[in-house]
Coordinates of C-alpha atoms in Angstrom, one line a residue:
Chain A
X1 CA 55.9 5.8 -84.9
X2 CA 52.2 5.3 -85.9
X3 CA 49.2 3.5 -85.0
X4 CA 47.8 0.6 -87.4
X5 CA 44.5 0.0 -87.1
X6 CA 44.3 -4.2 -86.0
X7 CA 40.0 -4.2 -85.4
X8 CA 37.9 -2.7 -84.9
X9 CA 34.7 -4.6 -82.7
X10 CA 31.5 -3.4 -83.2
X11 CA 28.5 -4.2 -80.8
X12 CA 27.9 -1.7 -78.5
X13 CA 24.7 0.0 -78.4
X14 CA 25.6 3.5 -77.1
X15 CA 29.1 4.6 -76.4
X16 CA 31.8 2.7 -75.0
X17 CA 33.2 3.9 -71.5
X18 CA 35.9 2.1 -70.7
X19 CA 38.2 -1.2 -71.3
X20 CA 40.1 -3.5 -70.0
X21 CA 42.6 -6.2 -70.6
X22 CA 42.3 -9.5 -68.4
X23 CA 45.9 -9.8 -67.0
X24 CA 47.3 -13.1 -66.9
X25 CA 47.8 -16.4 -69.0
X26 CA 46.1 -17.7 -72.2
X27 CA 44.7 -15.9 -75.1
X28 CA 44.6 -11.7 -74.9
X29 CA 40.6 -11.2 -73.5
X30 CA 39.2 -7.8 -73.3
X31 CA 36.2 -6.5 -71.6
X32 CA 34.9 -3.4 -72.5
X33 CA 31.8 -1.4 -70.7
X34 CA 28.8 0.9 -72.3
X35 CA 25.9 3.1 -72.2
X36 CA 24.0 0.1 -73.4
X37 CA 24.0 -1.1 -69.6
X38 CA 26.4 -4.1 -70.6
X39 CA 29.6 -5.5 -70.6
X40 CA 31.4 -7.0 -73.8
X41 CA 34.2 -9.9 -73.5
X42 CA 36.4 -10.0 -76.6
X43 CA 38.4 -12.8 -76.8
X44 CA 41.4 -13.1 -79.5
X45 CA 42.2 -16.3 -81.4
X46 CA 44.5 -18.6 -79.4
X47 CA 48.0 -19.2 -80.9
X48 CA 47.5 -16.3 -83.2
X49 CA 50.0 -13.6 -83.6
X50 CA 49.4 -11.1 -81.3
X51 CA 48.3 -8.3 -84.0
X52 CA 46.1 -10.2 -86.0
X53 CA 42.5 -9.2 -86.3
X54 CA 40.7 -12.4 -84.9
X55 CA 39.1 -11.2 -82.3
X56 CA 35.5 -12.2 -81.2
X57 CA 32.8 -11.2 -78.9
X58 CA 32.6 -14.1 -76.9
X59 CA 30.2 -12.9 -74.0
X60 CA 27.5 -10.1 -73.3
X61 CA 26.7 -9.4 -69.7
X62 CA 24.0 -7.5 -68.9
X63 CA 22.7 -9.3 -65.2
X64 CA 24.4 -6.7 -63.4
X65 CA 23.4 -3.2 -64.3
X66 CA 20.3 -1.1 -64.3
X67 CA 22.1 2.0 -66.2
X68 CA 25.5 2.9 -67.8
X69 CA 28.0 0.7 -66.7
X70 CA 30.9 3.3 -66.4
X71 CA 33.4 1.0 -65.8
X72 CA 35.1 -2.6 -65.6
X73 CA 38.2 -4.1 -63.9
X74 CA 39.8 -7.5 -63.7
X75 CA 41.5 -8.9 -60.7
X76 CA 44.9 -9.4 -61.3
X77 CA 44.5 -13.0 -61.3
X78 CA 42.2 -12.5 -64.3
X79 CA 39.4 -14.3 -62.5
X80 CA 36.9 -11.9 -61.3
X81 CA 35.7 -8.9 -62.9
X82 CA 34.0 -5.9 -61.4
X83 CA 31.8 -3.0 -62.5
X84 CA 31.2 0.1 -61.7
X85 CA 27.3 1.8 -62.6
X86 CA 25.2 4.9 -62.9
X87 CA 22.9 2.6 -60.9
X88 CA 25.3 3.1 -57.8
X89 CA 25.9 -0.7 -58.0
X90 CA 29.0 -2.4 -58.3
X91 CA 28.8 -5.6 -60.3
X92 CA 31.4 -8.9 -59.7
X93 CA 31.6 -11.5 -62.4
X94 CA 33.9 -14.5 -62.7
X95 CA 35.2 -16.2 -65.3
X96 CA 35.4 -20.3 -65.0
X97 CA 36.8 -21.4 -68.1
X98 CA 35.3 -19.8 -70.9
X99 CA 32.7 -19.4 -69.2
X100 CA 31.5 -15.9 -67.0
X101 CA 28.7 -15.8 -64.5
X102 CA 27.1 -13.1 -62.2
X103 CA 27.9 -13.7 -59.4
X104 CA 27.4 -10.7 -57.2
X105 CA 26.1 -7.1 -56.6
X106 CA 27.1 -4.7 -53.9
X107 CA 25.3 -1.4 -53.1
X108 CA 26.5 1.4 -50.5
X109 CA 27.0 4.2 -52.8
X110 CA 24.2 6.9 -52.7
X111 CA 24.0 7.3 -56.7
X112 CA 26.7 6.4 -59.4
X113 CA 29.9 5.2 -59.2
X114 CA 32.5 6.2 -61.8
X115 CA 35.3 3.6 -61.0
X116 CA 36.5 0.7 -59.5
X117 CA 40.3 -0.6 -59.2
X118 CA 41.8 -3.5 -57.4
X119 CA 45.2 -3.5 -55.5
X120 CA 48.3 -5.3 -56.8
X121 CA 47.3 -8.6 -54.9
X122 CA 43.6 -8.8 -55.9
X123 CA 42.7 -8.7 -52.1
X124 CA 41.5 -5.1 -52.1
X125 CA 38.8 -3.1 -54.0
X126 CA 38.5 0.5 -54.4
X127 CA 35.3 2.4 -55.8
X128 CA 34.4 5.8 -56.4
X129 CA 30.9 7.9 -56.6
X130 CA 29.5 11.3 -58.0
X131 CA 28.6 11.0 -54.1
X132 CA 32.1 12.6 -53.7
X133 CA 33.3 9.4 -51.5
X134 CA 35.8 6.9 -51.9
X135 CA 35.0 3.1 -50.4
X136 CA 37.4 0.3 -49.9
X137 CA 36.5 -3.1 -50.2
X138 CA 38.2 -6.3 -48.5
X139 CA 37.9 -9.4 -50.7
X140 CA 36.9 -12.6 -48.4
X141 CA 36.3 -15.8 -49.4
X142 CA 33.1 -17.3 -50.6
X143 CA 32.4 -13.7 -52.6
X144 CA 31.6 -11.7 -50.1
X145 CA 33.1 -8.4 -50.3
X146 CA 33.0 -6.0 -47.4
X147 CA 33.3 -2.5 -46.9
X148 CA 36.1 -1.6 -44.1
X149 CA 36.4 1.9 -45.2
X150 CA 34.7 4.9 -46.3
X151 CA 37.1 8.0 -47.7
X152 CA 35.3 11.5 -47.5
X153 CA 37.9 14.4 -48.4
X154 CA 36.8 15.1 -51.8
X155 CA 34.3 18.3 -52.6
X156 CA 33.1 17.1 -55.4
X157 CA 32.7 13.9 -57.8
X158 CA 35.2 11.0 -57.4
X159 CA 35.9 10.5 -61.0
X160 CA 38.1 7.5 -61.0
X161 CA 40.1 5.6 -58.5
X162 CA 43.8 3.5 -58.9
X163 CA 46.1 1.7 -57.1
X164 CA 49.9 1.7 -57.2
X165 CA 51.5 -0.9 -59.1
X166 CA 52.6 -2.7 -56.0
X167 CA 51.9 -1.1 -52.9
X168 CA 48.0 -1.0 -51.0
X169 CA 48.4 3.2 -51.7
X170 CA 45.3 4.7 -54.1
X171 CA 45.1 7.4 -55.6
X172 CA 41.8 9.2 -56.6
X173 CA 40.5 12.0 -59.6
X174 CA 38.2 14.4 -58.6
X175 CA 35.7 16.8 -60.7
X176 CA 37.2 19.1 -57.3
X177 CA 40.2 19.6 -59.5
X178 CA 42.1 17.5 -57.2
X179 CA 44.1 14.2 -57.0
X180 CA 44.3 12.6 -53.5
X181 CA 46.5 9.8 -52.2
X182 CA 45.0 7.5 -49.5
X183 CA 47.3 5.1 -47.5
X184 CA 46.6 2.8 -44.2
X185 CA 47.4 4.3 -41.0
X186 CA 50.7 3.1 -39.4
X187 CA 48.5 0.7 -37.1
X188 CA 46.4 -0.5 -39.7
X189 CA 42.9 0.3 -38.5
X190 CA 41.8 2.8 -41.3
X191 CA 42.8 4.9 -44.3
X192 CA 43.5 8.3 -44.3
X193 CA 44.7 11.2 -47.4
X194 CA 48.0 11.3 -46.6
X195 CA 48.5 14.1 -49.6
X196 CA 46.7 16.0 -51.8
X197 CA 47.6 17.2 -55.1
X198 CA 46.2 20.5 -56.1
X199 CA 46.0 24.5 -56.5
X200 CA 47.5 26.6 -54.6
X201 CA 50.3 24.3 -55.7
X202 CA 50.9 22.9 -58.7
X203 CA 47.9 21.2 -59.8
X204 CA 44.8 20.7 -62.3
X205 CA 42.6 23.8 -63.2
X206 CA 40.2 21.7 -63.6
X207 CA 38.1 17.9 -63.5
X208 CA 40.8 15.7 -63.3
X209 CA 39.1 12.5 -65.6
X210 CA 42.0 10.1 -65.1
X211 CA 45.7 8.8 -63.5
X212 CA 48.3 6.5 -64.3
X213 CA 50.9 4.9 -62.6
X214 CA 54.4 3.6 -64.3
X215 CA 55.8 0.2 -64.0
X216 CA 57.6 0.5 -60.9
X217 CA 54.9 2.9 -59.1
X218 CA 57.8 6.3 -58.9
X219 CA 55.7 8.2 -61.0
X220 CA 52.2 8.8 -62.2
X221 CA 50.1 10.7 -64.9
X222 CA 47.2 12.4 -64.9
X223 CA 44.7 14.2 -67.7
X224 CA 42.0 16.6 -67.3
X225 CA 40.1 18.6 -68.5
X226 CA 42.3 21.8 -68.1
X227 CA 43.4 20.2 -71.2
X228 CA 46.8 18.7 -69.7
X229 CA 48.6 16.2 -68.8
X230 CA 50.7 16.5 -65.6
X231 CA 53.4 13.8 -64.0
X232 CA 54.2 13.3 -60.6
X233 CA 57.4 11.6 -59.3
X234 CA 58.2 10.0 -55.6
X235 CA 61.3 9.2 -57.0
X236 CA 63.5 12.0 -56.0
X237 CA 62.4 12.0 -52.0
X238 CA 63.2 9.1 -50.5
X239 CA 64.6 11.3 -47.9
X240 CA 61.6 12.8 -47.0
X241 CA 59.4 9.7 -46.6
X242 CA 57.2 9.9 -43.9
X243 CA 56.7 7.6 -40.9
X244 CA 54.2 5.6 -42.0
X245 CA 56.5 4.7 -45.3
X246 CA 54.4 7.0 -48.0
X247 CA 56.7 9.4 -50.0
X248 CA 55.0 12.6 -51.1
X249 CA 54.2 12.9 -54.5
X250 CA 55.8 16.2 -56.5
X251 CA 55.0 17.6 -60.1
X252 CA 57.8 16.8 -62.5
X253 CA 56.4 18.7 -65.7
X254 CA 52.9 19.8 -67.2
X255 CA 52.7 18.6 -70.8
X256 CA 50.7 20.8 -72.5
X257 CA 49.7 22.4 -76.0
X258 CA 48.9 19.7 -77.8
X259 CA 45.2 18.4 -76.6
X260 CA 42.4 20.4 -77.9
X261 CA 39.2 19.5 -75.8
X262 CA 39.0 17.6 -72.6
X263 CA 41.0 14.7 -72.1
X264 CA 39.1 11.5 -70.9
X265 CA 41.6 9.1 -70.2
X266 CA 45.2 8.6 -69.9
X267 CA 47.4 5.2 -69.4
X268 CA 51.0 4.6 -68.5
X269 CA 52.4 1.2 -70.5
X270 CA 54.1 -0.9 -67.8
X271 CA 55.4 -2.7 -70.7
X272 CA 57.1 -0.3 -73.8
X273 CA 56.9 2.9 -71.0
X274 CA 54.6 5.2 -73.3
X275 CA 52.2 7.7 -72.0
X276 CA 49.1 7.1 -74.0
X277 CA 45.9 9.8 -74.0
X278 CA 42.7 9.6 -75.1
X279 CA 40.7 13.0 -75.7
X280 CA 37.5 14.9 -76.6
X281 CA 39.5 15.8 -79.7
X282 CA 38.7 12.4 -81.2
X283 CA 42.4 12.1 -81.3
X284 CA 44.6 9.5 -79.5
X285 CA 48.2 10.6 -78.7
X286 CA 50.9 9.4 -77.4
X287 CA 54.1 10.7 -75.3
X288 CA 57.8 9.4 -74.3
X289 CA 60.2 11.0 -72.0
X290 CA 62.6 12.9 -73.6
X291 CA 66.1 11.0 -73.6
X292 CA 68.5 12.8 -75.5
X293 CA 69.0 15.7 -72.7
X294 CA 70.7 13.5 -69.9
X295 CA 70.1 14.9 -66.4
X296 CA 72.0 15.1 -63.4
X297 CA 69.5 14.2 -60.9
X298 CA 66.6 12.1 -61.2
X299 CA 63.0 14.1 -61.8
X300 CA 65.1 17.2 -63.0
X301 CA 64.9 18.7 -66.1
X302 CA 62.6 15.7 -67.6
X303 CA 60.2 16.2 -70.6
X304 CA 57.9 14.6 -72.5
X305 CA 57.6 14.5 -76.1
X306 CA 54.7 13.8 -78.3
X307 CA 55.4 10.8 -80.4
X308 CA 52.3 10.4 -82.4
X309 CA 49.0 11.8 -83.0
X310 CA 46.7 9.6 -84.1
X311 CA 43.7 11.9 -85.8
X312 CA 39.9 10.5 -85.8
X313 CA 40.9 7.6 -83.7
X314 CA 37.3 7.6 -83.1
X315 CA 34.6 9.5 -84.8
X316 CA 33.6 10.7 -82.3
X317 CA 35.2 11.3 -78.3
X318 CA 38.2 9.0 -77.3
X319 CA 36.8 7.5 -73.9
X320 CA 39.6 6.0 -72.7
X321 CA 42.6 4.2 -74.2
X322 CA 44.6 1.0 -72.6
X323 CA 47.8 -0.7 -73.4
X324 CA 48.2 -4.3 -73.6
X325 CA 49.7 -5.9 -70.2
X326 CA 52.1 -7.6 -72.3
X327 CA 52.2 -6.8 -75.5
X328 CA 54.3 -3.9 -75.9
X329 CA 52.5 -3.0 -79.3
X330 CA 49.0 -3.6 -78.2
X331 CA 46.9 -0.6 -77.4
X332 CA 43.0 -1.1 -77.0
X333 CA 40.5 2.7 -77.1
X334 CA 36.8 3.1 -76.9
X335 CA 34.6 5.8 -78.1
X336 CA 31.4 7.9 -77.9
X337 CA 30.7 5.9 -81.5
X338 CA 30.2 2.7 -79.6
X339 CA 33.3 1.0 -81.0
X340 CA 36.2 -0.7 -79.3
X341 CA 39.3 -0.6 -81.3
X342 CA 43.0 -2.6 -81.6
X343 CA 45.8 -0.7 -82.3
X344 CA 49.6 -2.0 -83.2
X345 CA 52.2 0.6 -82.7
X346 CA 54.2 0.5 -85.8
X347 CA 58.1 1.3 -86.2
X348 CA 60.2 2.8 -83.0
X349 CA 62.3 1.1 -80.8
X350 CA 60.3 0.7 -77.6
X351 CA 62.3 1.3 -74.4
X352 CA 61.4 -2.3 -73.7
X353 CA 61.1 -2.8 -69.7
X354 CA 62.8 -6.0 -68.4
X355 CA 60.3 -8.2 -67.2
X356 CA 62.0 -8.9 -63.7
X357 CA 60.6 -5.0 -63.2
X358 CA 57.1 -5.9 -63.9
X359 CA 55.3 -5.9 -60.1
X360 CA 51.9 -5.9 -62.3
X361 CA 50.8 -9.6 -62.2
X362 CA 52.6 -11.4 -59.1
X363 CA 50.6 -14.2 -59.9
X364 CA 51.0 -14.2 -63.4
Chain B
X1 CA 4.2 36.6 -54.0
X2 CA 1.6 33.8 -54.3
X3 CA 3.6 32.8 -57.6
X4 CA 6.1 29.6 -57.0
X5 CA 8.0 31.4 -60.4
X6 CA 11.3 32.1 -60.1
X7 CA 10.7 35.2 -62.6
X8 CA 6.6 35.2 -62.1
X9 CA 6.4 38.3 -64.6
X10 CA 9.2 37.9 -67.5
X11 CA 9.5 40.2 -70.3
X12 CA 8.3 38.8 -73.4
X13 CA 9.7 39.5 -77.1
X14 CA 8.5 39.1 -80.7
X15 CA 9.6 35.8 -82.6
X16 CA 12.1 36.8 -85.0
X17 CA 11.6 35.8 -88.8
X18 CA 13.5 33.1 -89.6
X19 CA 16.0 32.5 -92.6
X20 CA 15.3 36.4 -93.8
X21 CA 19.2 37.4 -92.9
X22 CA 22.4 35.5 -93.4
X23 CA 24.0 33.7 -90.6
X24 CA 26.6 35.9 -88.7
X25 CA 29.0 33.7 -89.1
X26 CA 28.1 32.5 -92.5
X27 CA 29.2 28.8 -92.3
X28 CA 26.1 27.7 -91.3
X29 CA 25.4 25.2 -94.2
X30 CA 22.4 23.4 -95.4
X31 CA 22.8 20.5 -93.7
X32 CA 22.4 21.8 -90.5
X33 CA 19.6 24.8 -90.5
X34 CA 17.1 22.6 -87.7
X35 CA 20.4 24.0 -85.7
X36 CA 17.7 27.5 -85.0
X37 CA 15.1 25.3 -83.6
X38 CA 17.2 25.2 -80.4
X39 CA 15.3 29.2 -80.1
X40 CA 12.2 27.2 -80.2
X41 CA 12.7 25.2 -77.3
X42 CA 10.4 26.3 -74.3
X43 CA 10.8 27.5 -71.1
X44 CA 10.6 25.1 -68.2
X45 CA 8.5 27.8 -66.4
X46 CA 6.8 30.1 -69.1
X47 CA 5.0 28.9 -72.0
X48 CA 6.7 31.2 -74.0
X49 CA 10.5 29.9 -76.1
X50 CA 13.9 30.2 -75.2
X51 CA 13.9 33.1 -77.6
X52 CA 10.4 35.1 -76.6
X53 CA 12.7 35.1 -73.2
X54 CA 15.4 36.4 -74.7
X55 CA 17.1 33.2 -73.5
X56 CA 18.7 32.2 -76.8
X57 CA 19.0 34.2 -79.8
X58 CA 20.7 34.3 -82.8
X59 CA 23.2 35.6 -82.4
X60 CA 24.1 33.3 -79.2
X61 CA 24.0 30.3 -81.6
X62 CA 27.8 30.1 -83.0
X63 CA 28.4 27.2 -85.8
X64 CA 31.6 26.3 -87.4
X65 CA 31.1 23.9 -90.2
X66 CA 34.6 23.1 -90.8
X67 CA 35.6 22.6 -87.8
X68 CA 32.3 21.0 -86.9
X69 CA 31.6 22.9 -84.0
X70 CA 28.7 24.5 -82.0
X71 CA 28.9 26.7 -79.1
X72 CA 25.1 28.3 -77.4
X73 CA 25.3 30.8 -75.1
X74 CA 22.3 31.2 -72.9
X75 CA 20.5 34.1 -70.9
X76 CA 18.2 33.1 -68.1
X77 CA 15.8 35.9 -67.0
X78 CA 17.2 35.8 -63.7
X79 CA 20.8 35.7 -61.8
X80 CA 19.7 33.2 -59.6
X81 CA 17.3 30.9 -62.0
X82 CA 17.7 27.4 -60.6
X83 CA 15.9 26.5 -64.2
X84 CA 19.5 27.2 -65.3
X85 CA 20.1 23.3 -65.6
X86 CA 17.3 22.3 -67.3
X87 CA 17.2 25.2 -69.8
X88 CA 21.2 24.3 -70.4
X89 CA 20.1 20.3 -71.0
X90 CA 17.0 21.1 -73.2
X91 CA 19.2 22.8 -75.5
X92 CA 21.8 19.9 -75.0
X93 CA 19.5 17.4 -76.0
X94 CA 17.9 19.4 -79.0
X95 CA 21.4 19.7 -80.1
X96 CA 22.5 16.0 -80.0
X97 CA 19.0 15.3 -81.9
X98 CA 19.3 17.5 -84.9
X99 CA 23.5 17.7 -85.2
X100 CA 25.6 15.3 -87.3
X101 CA 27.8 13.2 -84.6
X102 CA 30.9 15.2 -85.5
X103 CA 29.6 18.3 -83.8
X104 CA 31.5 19.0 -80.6
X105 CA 29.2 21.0 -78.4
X106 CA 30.2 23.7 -76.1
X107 CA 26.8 24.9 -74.0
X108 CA 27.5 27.9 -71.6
X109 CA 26.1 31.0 -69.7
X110 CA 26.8 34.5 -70.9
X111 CA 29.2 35.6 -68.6
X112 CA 28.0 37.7 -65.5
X113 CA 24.0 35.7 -66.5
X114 CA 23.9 33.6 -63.3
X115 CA 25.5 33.9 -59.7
X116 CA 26.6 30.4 -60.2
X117 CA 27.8 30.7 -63.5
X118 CA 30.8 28.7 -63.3
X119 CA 29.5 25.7 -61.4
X120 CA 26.6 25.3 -63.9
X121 CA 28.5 25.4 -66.8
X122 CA 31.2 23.1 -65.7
X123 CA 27.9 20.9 -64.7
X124 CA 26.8 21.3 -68.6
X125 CA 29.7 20.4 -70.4
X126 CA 30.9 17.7 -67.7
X127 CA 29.5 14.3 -70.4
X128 CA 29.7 11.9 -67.5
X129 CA 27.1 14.1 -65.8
X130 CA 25.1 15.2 -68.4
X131 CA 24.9 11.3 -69.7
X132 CA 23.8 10.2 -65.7
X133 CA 21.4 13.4 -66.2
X134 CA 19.8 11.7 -69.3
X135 CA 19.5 8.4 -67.1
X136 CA 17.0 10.2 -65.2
X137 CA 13.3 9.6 -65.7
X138 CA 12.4 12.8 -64.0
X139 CA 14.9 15.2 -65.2
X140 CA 14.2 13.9 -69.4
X141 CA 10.6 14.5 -68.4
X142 CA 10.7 17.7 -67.5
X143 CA 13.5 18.2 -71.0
X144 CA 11.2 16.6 -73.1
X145 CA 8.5 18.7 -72.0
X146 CA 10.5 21.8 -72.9
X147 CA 11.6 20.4 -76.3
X148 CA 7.7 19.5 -77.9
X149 CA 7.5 22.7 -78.9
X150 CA 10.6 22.2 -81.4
X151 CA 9.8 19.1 -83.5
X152 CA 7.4 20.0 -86.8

C-alpha cells in the first residue's frame, strides 16, 4: 500500500491546524482551519472521479475569529460548521447552497479552545479549552446554542474533544496525560466522568493530542506525545456494563516504535477500517489490525501493523490527518507548511465495511 | 531586598570569541552559523546575554545537520526563576527566525536547573501552547525585547 499524492491546495497563510470533510450528499467539500485566523472551504469538481485533482477553494471565512482558529467541525447533516479559537470563541457557520454565512459566536471559555465535536445526531456540541474544562452545548432552533453543562475533571489543558459514533458518550484528551469519558447521568440532568483512562493503569506518559473512534464505537484510538498510539476496546465487557448503560473502556495494545516525535493527530476510517497518524516526524503513517493470527476471544491477542509510512508528507509537522467519510481511498492532512493535501491510497484490499454498519451519517 | 530581581546580583562572564574553535559537534554547516546568536539573546531581567549569564553556551547549543535537528539546553541563574518561560520562548523564537523550516526544535532545562523543570519544559515544547504564547501582545513584547540585542 502507498499513498499517491491527489492535491495539494495551497492558501493558507500560516499553518494549517486541522480539517474536515462535510458529511453528507453532493460533491466531496472540505474545510480546513489556520494560523491565519481563517477557515478555507475546498470544494471538488461535481461528477468527477473521486481521486481526481479538481479541487477548488471556493470560500474564505475569516468573520469569526480574532486568532488561530484551532479547529473546525461539520454537523452531520453537513449544514452548519463550527470553530473552535485561541480567541476563546467558538464560531458557527452555515452553508445554504453554495453559499456559507456567519452566523454566530459563542463565548464562555476563559482563553482558547482547542476543539469542538458534535454528537451523532447534530443536536449536541462539545468544546474544549486550555481552561482545563469541557462545555456541552444543546443545539435549539433559531441558532441559539446553549450551554447545559460545564465538565471540570481535567488538571490540565483539554486538548481535543469526540463523540462516539452513535451514542451521546464524549470522550476528551488532556495535556494531564489523561483521556476521560463523560456520559449523562441515569436521570438525565447532567454529565458526569464516568471513567478515566490513565497512569497508574495503563495509560499515556504523556499530552494526549488526539482520539478516534471506529465504525461501530467498540473501540477507540488515541496518539500522544509519549510517542504512541494506544487502543481501547468496550467490546469484550458487556458483562460488566454499568447501570447507567456505559461499558468501561480497557487497553487492547500500545503500538509503538515507529513514530519519532510527537504525534498530533490520529483518525480511525469508518469506511476501509485503517488507523491513520499524523506526527511531528513530518511523516504520515498508517496501521491495520493484524488478521492472520485468529483469536479466540474478542480484544485478545490483537495487534496492529504498520502498513505504510508515508515520509515528508509535509515539509514540515503533520497536524492532523482525516479520512474521507465515504471514500474509502480518500485521506485529507494538513501541515505546519500551510498546505492541505489529498491522498489516494493505492493498492491493498481494503477490509471494506458494509455500509448497513455505518451509524456516521443517520441522515445521510 | 528593595530589588524586585529574582537574582538581583547574578554572576557575570566574559563573551566568548566567536567562530575561533570548531563546533563540538562539527555538523554545524554554513548555512546555519546565525544558529550562536541564540547566546546573544538578553536577559529578561539583566542587561547582560543569555551567555554573560551563563544561561546558554556553546556547548548547550547541539545541531545535527543531517538530521536537521536542534536541541538548546538552558541554565537560569536561579532554581526557582519564573523568567524561565520567557528566557525558553526568546530562544524559541530566535530559533524559528534564523533556522531553515526543516529544523525540528527541542528547547529544554538542564536537568536539576529549575524546581519546576518538568512542567516548564513540557510548557516549551507543547506547539499549541507556545503558538497561543506568540498570540500574545504582552508576552512577544517582553520576547522581542530580549531578542534586539541579536539582530546585526
Amino acid at each position: 500500500m502507498s499513498l499517491r499524492l491527489v492535491q495539494e491546495l495551497a492558501g493558507h497563510d500560516d499553518r494549517v491546524w486541522s480539517v474536515a470533510w462535510r458529511p453528507g450528499g453532493g460533491p466531496s467539500v472540505l474545510a480546513s482551519c489556520s494560523g491565519d485566523k481563517t477557515v478555507r472551504i475546498w470544494e471538488h469538481s461535481p461528477g468527477a472521479s473521486p481521486s481526481s485533482a479538481t479541487w477548488v477553494c471556493k470560500a474564505v471565512l475569516d468573520s469569526a475569529h480574532t486568532r488561530t482558529v484551532r479547529q473546525c467541525e461539520w454537523c452531520p447533516a453537513g449544514k452548519l460548521l463550527a470553530t473552535a479559537s485561541f480567541d476563546s470563541t467558538l464560531g458557527m457557520y452555515e452553508k445554504i447552497g453554495t453559499e456559507i454565512s456567519f452566523i454566530a459566536s459563542f463565548e464562555g471559555h476563559e482563553n482558547e479552545v482547542k476543539s469542538v465535536a458534535w454528537n451523532s445526531s447534530g443536536s449536541l456540541l462539545a468544546s474544549c479549552s486550555r481552561d482545563k474544562s469541557v462545555w456541552i452545548w444543546e443545539v435549539l432552533p433559531g441558532h441559539e446554542f446553549e450551554c447545559v453543562s460545564v465538565l471540570n475533571g481535567h488538571s490540565q489543558d483539554v486538548k481535543m474533544v469526540t463523540w462516539h459514533p452513535s451514542r451521546d458518550i464524549l470522550v476528551s484528551a488532556s495535556y494531564d496525560n489523561s483521556i476521560k469519558v463523560w456520559a449523562e447521568d441515569v436521570d438525565g440532568d447532567d454529565w458526569r466522568c464516568v471513567q478515566t483512562l490513565a497512569a497508574p493503569g495503563r495509560g499515556h506518559t504523556s499530552t494526549v493530542w488526539g482520539i478516534s473512534f471506529n465504525a461501530t464505537g467498540d473501540r477507540m484510538v488515541s496518539c500522544s506525545d509519549d510517542l504512541t498510539l494506544m487502543v481501547w476496546d468496550t467490546s469484550a465487557d458487556c458483562v460488566s456494563t454499568s447501570a447507567d448503560g456505559v461499558a468501561p473502556w480497557k487497553h487492547l495494545t500500545t503500538i509503538s516504535g515507529y513514530h519519532d516525535r510527537t504525534i498530533f493527530s490520529v483518525h480511525w476510517s469508518r469506511v476501509n477500517g485503517l488507523i491513520a497518524s499524523g506526527a511531528g516526524d513530518d511523516c504520515i503513517r498508517v496501521f491495520d489490525e493484524l488478521r492472520d493470527n485468529v483469536s479466540t476471544l474478542p480484544g485478545e491477542g490483537l495487534s496492529y501493523e504498520m502498513v505504510l509510512k508515508q515520509e515528508k508528507a509535509h515539509s514540515t509537522d503533520v497536524n492532523c490527518v482525516r479520512w474521507h467519510p465515504k471514500e474509502p481511498r480518500l485521506l485529507a492532512s494538513a501541515g505546519d507548511d500551510g498546505v492541505v493535501k489529498i491522498w489516494e491510497l493505492v493498492g491493498g484490499d481494503l477490509p471494506l465495511l458494509s455500509n448497513e454498519s455505518l451509524p456516521y451519517d443517520p441522515r445521510g | 531586598m528593595v530589588s524586585g530581581l529574582i537574582n538581583a546580583n547574578p554572576v557575570v562572564h566574559e563573551r566568548k570569541e566567536r567562530s575561533s574553535r570548531p563546533c563540538v559537534n562539527k555538523i554545524l554547516d554554513s548555512k546555519i552559523p546565525s544558529i550562536h546568536h541564540v547566546r546573544d539573546i538578553t536577559d529578561p531581567e539583566h542587561p547582560y546575554s543569555l551567555e554573560q549569564l551563563n544561561v546558554v553556551t556553546e556547548d548547550s547549543i547541539f545541531v545535527d545537520d543531517s538530521k536537521s535537528y536542534v536541541k538548546v539546553t538552558f541554565t537560569p541563574t536561579v532554581q526557582h526563576c519564573s523568567m524561565a518561560t520567557v528566557i525558553g520562548l526568546s530562544l524559541r523564537l530566535k530559533l524559528l527566525r534564523c533556522l531553515p523550516p526543516r529544523f525540528k526544535v527541542d528547547i529544554q532545562l538542564a536537568p536539576g536547573s529549575h524546581s519546576t523543570e518538568a512542567a516548564v519544559n513540557k510548557q516549551l515544547n507543547d506547539k499549541e501552547r507556545v503558538a497561543a504564547a506568540f498570540e500574545n501582545p504582552h508576552l512577544v513584547e517582553l520576547v522581542e525585547k530580549c531578542l534586539v540585542s541579536t539582530e546585526e
